[in-house]
Amino acid sequence: MTSVSAPFAATGSIQQTRAGMLALVEQRLRHLLAPHQAHRSGTGGPRPALTADGGKRLRPVFCVSGFLAAGGNPGDPVAVDTCAALELLHLSARFPDDPASAHADRLATRLPAAARTVWNELRTEPTPEPTPEPVTEPVTGRHPDTPAAAENAPAAAPAPAPAPAPALSRQPAVHEPGLRTIHGPLVLGALLAGRPEVAPAFDSYGLALDEAFQLRDDLIDVFGPTPENTGRPLGLRRGPALLLALAAEHSPRTGALLARNGHSDAALLRRLLDESNTKATAERRIAGLVDRACAALATPALDQPWRQEFSRLATQLAYRSH
């Protein structure tokens, strides 16, 4: 495995040092993915998902941050490889036809024992079940095919209200694949640096911020980034699971309707969530989760500049607009 050296001073600012290490991660990804990209381009296929064009790279960002905050050497080739492996693992979950997981496993071969335990947990997270088709019966009003006269007919005995679907339980939603964007990579970074004493603070911070991050994603998917935006098309494979769980918890009636009708009707979903005041509830929960994440940073194991940086990252992610 090729060794990588750091072309920057470890004494630079937090942002500069992290940016330099992330550049090494990008370099590693480009080296690995170039042959695959060339092959796909030569066959006339679509541009591959396994690209080194950057993007959010949140998993590498938090793994690098955890590693550096724990005192890791920014030129450590094992840490660079691990951060690249995390991004490839993320891509392999989204695009299973591409060979990302094989690259990820090869990059992770030199992990120390404690870090390998965390890697294996991330590696073996179950694949989410496909979202079931929604029931097409309308929530309220007369069905379009029902004659108007039938509206005055004696009402049939009401069917029992459907129980909320298991998918609306918040706890499973928090641990769905792809939602450990922050927690796992942070802890992995601390263990790579040989500082397990930092892991408990990262546990609390990461779990709280993972939930806030996903709730924000759900709000953006349903309502859009601004009041003028009516929301993005709900083409999500799993739907806004965490937001639906919060709606079911906050309003049993809304939970029952959502369980009955699914989330594919964006206008109906927004109306139900508005009526139950779930959006405001979600915003309050996000604020509480950010407070909880930042409170977890008050530990002697973290220097003050890193506490400030992790607080900044928490606010930036939880209140982003896209």
Tab-separated table of C-alpha atoms in Angstrom:
chain	number	residue	atom	x	y	z
A	1	MET	CA	0.000	0.000	0.000
A	2	THR	CA	1.442	3.355	-1.025
A	3	SER	CA	2.703	5.579	1.758
A	4	VAL	CA	1.417	9.145	1.836
A	5	SER	CA	3.224	12.151	3.236
A	6	ALA	CA	1.632	15.358	4.458
A	7	PRO	CA	2.568	18.428	2.333
A	8	PHE	CA	1.668	20.897	5.058
A	9	ALA	CA	2.726	21.879	8.559
A	10	ALA	CA	0.984	20.099	11.417
A	11	THR	CA	1.184	23.347	13.374
A	12	GLY	CA	-1.299	25.141	11.095
A	13	SER	CA	-4.843	26.011	12.023
A	14	ILE	CA	-7.435	23.323	12.552
A	15	GLN	CA	-9.133	24.084	9.235
A	16	GLN	CA	-5.852	24.169	7.290
A	17	THR	CA	-4.582	20.941	8.781
A	18	ARG	CA	-7.872	19.153	8.175
A	19	ALA	CA	-8.054	20.477	4.610
A	20	GLY	CA	-4.563	19.185	3.922
A	21	MET	CA	-5.392	15.738	5.217
A	22	LEU	CA	-8.661	15.648	3.276
A	23	ALA	CA	-6.676	16.522	0.152
A	24	LEU	CA	-4.651	13.383	0.749
A	25	VAL	CA	-7.882	11.412	1.047
A	26	GLU	CA	-9.084	12.841	-2.282
A	27	GLN	CA	-5.752	11.938	-3.824
A	28	ARG	CA	-6.155	8.378	-2.570
A	29	LEU	CA	-9.689	8.131	-3.945
A	30	ARG	CA	-8.645	9.469	-7.344
A	31	HIS	CA	-5.826	6.948	-7.574
A	32	LEU	CA	-8.161	4.069	-6.737
A	33	LEU	CA	-11.113	5.116	-8.860
A	34	ALA	CA	-9.380	6.351	-11.999
A	35	PRO	CA	-9.139	2.883	-13.659
A	36	HIS	CA	-12.789	2.147	-12.894
A	37	GLN	CA	-13.906	5.541	-14.195
A	38	ALA	CA	-11.877	5.095	-17.396
A	39	HIS	CA	-13.408	1.650	-17.967
A	40	ARG	CA	-16.956	2.921	-17.508
A	41	SER	CA	-16.300	5.880	-19.798
A	42	GLY	CA	-14.872	3.573	-22.462
A	43	THR	CA	-17.962	1.375	-22.459
A	44	GLY	CA	-20.283	4.324	-22.987
A	45	GLY	CA	-22.001	3.738	-19.660
A	46	PRO	CA	-23.224	6.490	-17.370
A	47	ARG	CA	-20.704	8.499	-15.444
A	48	PRO	CA	-19.859	6.337	-12.442
A	49	ALA	CA	-21.018	7.087	-8.953
A	50	LEU	CA	-17.523	6.236	-7.767
A	51	THR	CA	-16.026	9.566	-8.665
A	52	ALA	CA	-13.376	11.657	-6.978
A	53	ASP	CA	-15.112	14.953	-7.626
A	54	GLY	CA	-15.412	15.767	-3.945
A	55	GLY	CA	-18.835	16.503	-2.518
A	56	LYS	CA	-19.702	16.727	1.142
A	57	ARG	CA	-17.407	13.870	2.185
A	58	LEU	CA	-18.892	14.105	5.674
A	59	ARG	CA	-17.587	10.746	6.865
A	60	PRO	CA	-13.960	11.590	6.003
A	61	VAL	CA	-14.422	15.083	7.474
A	62	PHE	CA	-15.491	13.685	10.841
A	63	CYS	CA	-12.991	10.844	10.850
A	64	VAL	CA	-10.175	13.296	10.118
A	65	SER	CA	-11.525	15.691	12.755
A	66	GLY	CA	-11.733	12.958	15.382
A	67	PHE	CA	-8.239	11.768	14.489
A	68	LEU	CA	-6.644	15.211	14.616
A	69	ALA	CA	-8.540	16.260	17.750
A	70	ALA	CA	-7.158	13.152	19.448
A	71	GLY	CA	-3.615	14.145	18.502
A	72	GLY	CA	-3.134	12.054	15.378
A	73	ASN	CA	-0.387	12.745	12.836
A	74	PRO	CA	-2.013	14.356	9.766
A	75	GLY	CA	0.293	12.449	7.424
A	76	ASP	CA	-0.523	9.008	8.853
A	77	PRO	CA	-1.148	6.763	5.795
A	78	VAL	CA	-3.408	4.381	7.753
A	79	ALA	CA	-5.680	7.253	8.768
A	80	VAL	CA	-5.762	8.563	5.195
A	81	ASP	CA	-6.654	5.107	3.883
A	82	THR	CA	-9.346	4.682	6.531
A	83	CYS	CA	-10.998	7.981	5.621
A	84	ALA	CA	-11.004	6.983	1.960
A	85	ALA	CA	-12.446	3.595	2.932
A	86	LEU	CA	-15.314	5.276	4.798
A	87	GLU	CA	-16.285	7.253	1.710
A	88	LEU	CA	-16.105	4.120	-0.446
A	89	LEU	CA	-18.223	2.221	2.064
A	90	HIS	CA	-20.817	4.975	1.874
A	91	LEU	CA	-20.816	4.824	-1.930
A	92	SER	CA	-21.083	1.032	-1.943
A	93	ALA	CA	-24.297	1.232	0.102
A	94	ARG	CA	-25.803	3.648	-2.427
A	95	PHE	CA	-24.481	2.033	-5.600
A	96	PRO	CA	-24.052	-1.722	-4.984
A	97	ASP	CA	-23.163	-2.441	-8.621
A	98	ASP	CA	-19.848	-0.617	-8.280
A	99	PRO	CA	-16.728	-2.263	-6.657
A	100	ALA	CA	-16.434	0.310	-3.834
A	101	SER	CA	-16.746	-2.195	-0.975
A	102	ALA	CA	-13.800	-4.242	-2.256
A	103	HIS	CA	-11.608	-1.132	-2.338
A	104	ALA	CA	-12.834	-0.171	1.136
A	105	ASP	CA	-11.917	-3.559	2.592
A	106	ARG	CA	-8.438	-3.415	1.116
A	107	LEU	CA	-7.844	0.053	2.529
A	108	ALA	CA	-8.951	-1.050	5.998
A	109	THR	CA	-6.539	-4.001	6.300
A	110	ARG	CA	-4.075	-2.112	8.541
A	111	LEU	CA	-6.564	-0.907	11.138
A	112	PRO	CA	-5.548	-1.549	14.772
A	113	ALA	CA	-7.754	-3.955	16.723
A	114	ALA	CA	-9.915	-1.391	18.548
A	115	ALA	CA	-10.542	0.601	15.378
A	116	ARG	CA	-11.288	-2.573	13.426
A	117	THR	CA	-14.162	-3.350	15.795
A	118	VAL	CA	-15.812	-0.036	14.921
A	119	TRP	CA	-15.058	-0.550	11.221
A	120	ASN	CA	-16.696	-3.979	11.270
A	121	GLU	CA	-19.823	-2.495	12.859
A	122	LEU	CA	-20.024	0.096	10.101
A	123	ARG	CA	-19.179	-2.506	7.473
A	124	THR	CA	-21.931	-4.912	8.502
A	125	GLU	CA	-24.809	-2.488	9.014
A	126	PRO	CA	-27.915	-4.033	7.447
A	127	THR	CA	-29.266	-2.812	4.126
A	128	PRO	CA	-32.534	-0.876	4.510
A	129	GLU	CA	-35.712	-2.576	3.393
A	130	PRO	CA	-37.399	-1.096	0.297
A	131	THR	CA	-40.204	1.305	1.137
A	132	PRO	CA	-43.613	-0.425	0.713
A	133	GLU	CA	-46.101	0.965	-1.763
A	134	PRO	CA	-48.558	3.351	-0.096
A	135	VAL	CA	-52.257	2.573	0.244
A	136	THR	CA	-54.088	4.545	-2.436
A	137	GLU	CA	-57.334	5.108	-0.514
A	138	PRO	CA	-57.736	8.842	0.231
A	139	VAL	CA	-57.368	10.084	3.773
A	140	THR	CA	-60.458	12.299	3.811
A	141	GLY	CA	-63.417	13.137	1.591
A	142	ARG	CA	-65.228	11.152	-1.068
A	143	HIS	CA	-63.281	8.878	-3.396
A	144	PRO	CA	-63.373	10.346	-6.939
A	145	ASP	CA	-65.143	7.233	-8.251
A	146	THR	CA	-67.870	7.254	-5.578
A	147	PRO	CA	-71.283	8.588	-6.735
A	148	ALA	CA	-72.384	11.715	-4.906
A	149	ALA	CA	-75.599	10.002	-3.734
A	150	ALA	CA	-73.562	7.477	-1.853
A	151	GLU	CA	-72.355	10.201	0.453
A	152	ASN	CA	-75.808	10.265	2.118
A	153	ALA	CA	-75.980	6.511	2.583
A	154	PRO	CA	-75.764	5.133	6.138
A	155	ALA	CA	-72.195	4.967	7.187
A	156	ALA	CA	-70.666	1.569	7.607
A	157	ALA	CA	-69.090	0.638	10.883
A	158	PRO	CA	-65.735	2.340	10.996
A	159	ALA	CA	-62.747	0.134	10.535
A	160	PRO	CA	-60.320	0.069	13.421
A	161	ALA	CA	-57.617	2.653	13.114
A	162	PRO	CA	-54.438	1.137	11.720
A	163	ALA	CA	-51.560	0.808	14.091
A	164	PRO	CA	-48.527	2.930	13.250
A	165	ALA	CA	-46.182	1.058	10.951
A	166	PRO	CA	-42.994	-0.303	12.526
A	167	ALA	CA	-41.028	2.025	10.246
A	168	LEU	CA	-42.393	4.980	12.204
A	169	SER	CA	-40.553	3.986	15.369
A	170	ARG	CA	-37.792	6.534	15.911
A	171	GLN	CA	-35.204	4.248	17.474
A	172	PRO	CA	-34.718	1.973	14.451
A	173	ALA	CA	-34.658	5.011	12.185
A	174	VAL	CA	-31.727	6.548	14.059
A	175	HIS	CA	-29.659	3.441	13.423
A	176	GLU	CA	-30.523	2.876	9.777
A	177	PRO	CA	-27.530	2.556	7.433
A	178	GLY	CA	-26.230	5.898	6.330
A	179	LEU	CA	-27.298	7.647	9.526
A	180	ARG	CA	-24.027	6.965	11.337
A	181	THR	CA	-22.490	9.713	9.309
A	182	ILE	CA	-20.861	11.366	12.294
A	183	HIS	CA	-20.728	9.021	15.273
A	184	GLY	CA	-18.881	6.043	13.765
A	185	PRO	CA	-16.280	8.047	11.842
A	186	LEU	CA	-15.533	10.267	14.863
A	187	VAL	CA	-14.957	7.330	17.201
A	188	LEU	CA	-12.936	5.570	14.521
A	189	GLY	CA	-10.701	8.629	14.209
A	190	ALA	CA	-10.039	8.762	17.955
A	191	LEU	CA	-9.150	5.064	18.049
A	192	LEU	CA	-6.845	5.435	15.054
A	193	ALA	CA	-5.002	8.114	17.034
A	194	GLY	CA	-4.666	5.739	19.999
A	195	ARG	CA	-6.868	7.871	22.278
A	196	PRO	CA	-9.797	5.698	23.424
A	197	GLU	CA	-10.457	8.106	26.302
A	198	VAL	CA	-11.850	10.612	23.766
A	199	ALA	CA	-14.387	8.098	22.420
A	200	PRO	CA	-17.089	8.613	25.131
A	201	ALA	CA	-17.382	12.326	24.315
A	202	PHE	CA	-17.554	11.485	20.610
A	203	ASP	CA	-20.208	8.851	21.365
A	204	SER	CA	-22.573	11.387	22.904
A	205	TYR	CA	-21.751	14.147	20.430
A	206	GLY	CA	-21.959	11.918	17.373
A	207	LEU	CA	-25.213	10.174	18.219
A	208	ALA	CA	-26.980	13.453	18.991
A	209	LEU	CA	-25.647	15.173	15.885
A	210	ASP	CA	-26.455	12.185	13.650
A	211	GLU	CA	-30.100	12.506	14.672
A	212	ALA	CA	-30.143	16.287	14.231
A	213	PHE	CA	-28.471	15.911	10.838
A	214	GLN	CA	-31.062	13.392	9.657
A	215	LEU	CA	-33.998	15.408	10.966
A	216	ARG	CA	-32.693	18.404	9.006
A	217	ASP	CA	-32.375	16.218	5.913
A	218	ASP	CA	-35.983	15.101	6.352
A	219	LEU	CA	-37.238	18.661	6.804
A	220	ILE	CA	-35.415	19.788	3.665
A	221	ASP	CA	-36.760	16.815	1.694
A	222	VAL	CA	-40.336	17.554	2.709
A	223	PHE	CA	-40.500	21.339	3.056
A	224	GLY	CA	-37.523	22.576	1.084
A	225	PRO	CA	-34.690	24.824	2.296
A	226	THR	CA	-36.780	28.016	2.416
A	227	PRO	CA	-40.452	28.916	2.963
A	228	GLU	CA	-40.668	29.848	-0.724
A	229	ASN	CA	-39.582	26.351	-1.742
A	230	THR	CA	-42.419	23.841	-1.536
A	231	GLY	CA	-40.096	20.901	-1.054
A	232	ARG	CA	-38.037	18.548	-3.170
A	233	PRO	CA	-39.588	15.540	-4.904
A	234	LEU	CA	-39.754	12.681	-2.417
A	235	GLY	CA	-37.645	10.245	-4.369
A	236	LEU	CA	-36.017	8.901	-1.230
A	237	ARG	CA	-35.659	5.181	-0.903
A	238	ARG	CA	-36.526	5.188	2.777
A	239	GLY	CA	-38.565	8.371	2.974
A	240	PRO	CA	-38.205	10.963	5.744
A	241	ALA	CA	-38.231	8.191	8.367
A	242	LEU	CA	-37.129	10.185	11.379
A	243	LEU	CA	-39.571	13.003	10.716
A	244	LEU	CA	-42.404	10.504	10.282
A	245	ALA	CA	-41.440	8.854	13.562
A	246	LEU	CA	-41.568	12.223	15.304
A	247	ALA	CA	-44.971	12.933	13.751
A	248	ALA	CA	-46.351	9.610	14.978
A	249	GLU	CA	-44.999	10.265	18.470
A	250	HIS	CA	-46.360	13.810	18.556
A	251	SER	CA	-49.765	13.056	17.007
A	252	PRO	CA	-51.159	9.494	17.016
A	253	ARG	CA	-53.767	10.501	14.412
A	254	THR	CA	-51.087	11.795	12.050
A	255	GLY	CA	-49.046	8.663	12.641
A	256	ALA	CA	-51.985	6.453	11.748
A	257	LEU	CA	-52.708	8.410	8.558
A	258	LEU	CA	-49.080	8.312	7.496
A	259	ALA	CA	-48.862	4.593	8.183
A	260	ARG	CA	-51.964	4.112	6.061
A	261	ASN	CA	-51.003	6.328	3.137
A	262	GLY	CA	-47.225	6.241	3.024
A	263	HIS	CA	-45.091	9.234	2.111
A	264	SER	CA	-45.094	9.260	-1.700
A	265	ASP	CA	-47.716	12.031	-1.894
A	266	ALA	CA	-45.567	15.053	-1.076
A	267	ALA	CA	-48.451	17.529	-0.838
A	268	LEU	CA	-50.418	15.271	1.509
A	269	LEU	CA	-47.352	14.636	3.622
A	270	ARG	CA	-46.641	18.341	4.018
A	271	ARG	CA	-50.264	19.042	4.914
A	272	LEU	CA	-50.388	16.345	7.566
A	273	LEU	CA	-47.099	17.442	9.088
A	274	ASP	CA	-48.231	21.070	9.095
A	275	GLU	CA	-51.557	20.215	10.733
A	276	SER	CA	-49.829	18.268	13.480
A	277	ASN	CA	-47.223	21.040	14.009
A	278	THR	CA	-44.508	18.433	13.444
A	279	LYS	CA	-42.189	20.879	11.686
A	280	ALA	CA	-41.994	23.115	14.754
A	281	THR	CA	-41.573	20.054	16.954
A	282	ALA	CA	-38.692	18.884	14.777
A	283	GLU	CA	-36.995	22.289	14.984
A	284	ARG	CA	-37.219	22.222	18.776
A	285	ARG	CA	-35.797	18.716	18.838
A	286	ILE	CA	-32.912	19.715	16.568
A	287	ALA	CA	-32.072	22.604	18.891
A	288	GLY	CA	-32.066	20.265	21.875
A	289	LEU	CA	-29.879	17.731	20.059
A	290	VAL	CA	-27.345	20.415	19.144
A	291	ASP	CA	-27.233	21.535	22.783
A	292	ARG	CA	-26.711	17.927	23.873
A	293	ALA	CA	-23.944	17.410	21.311
A	294	CYS	CA	-22.110	20.559	22.348
A	295	ALA	CA	-22.454	19.743	26.054
A	296	ALA	CA	-20.695	16.422	25.425
A	297	LEU	CA	-17.584	18.316	24.316
A	298	ALA	CA	-16.902	19.633	27.832
A	299	THR	CA	-14.182	17.107	28.553
A	300	PRO	CA	-10.492	17.541	29.419
A	301	ALA	CA	-9.738	15.040	26.656
A	302	LEU	CA	-10.439	17.764	24.050
A	303	ASP	CA	-8.564	21.032	23.690
A	304	GLN	CA	-10.631	24.223	23.689
A	305	PRO	CA	-10.015	25.019	19.991
A	306	TRP	CA	-11.399	21.614	19.042
A	307	ARG	CA	-14.420	22.051	21.298
A	308	GLN	CA	-15.162	25.283	19.463
A	309	GLU	CA	-14.653	23.637	16.091
A	310	PHE	CA	-16.973	20.726	16.865
A	311	SER	CA	-19.588	23.172	18.146
A	312	ARG	CA	-19.294	25.099	14.890
A	313	LEU	CA	-19.686	21.908	12.853
A	314	ALA	CA	-22.752	20.904	14.856
A	315	THR	CA	-24.475	24.236	14.217
A	316	GLN	CA	-23.480	24.263	10.553
A	317	LEU	CA	-24.856	20.766	9.885
A	318	ALA	CA	-28.016	21.015	11.959
A	319	TYR	CA	-29.093	24.347	10.455
A	320	ARG	CA	-27.925	23.933	6.855
A	321	SER	CA	-30.307	24.850	4.020
A	322	HIS	CA	-29.476	22.091	1.557
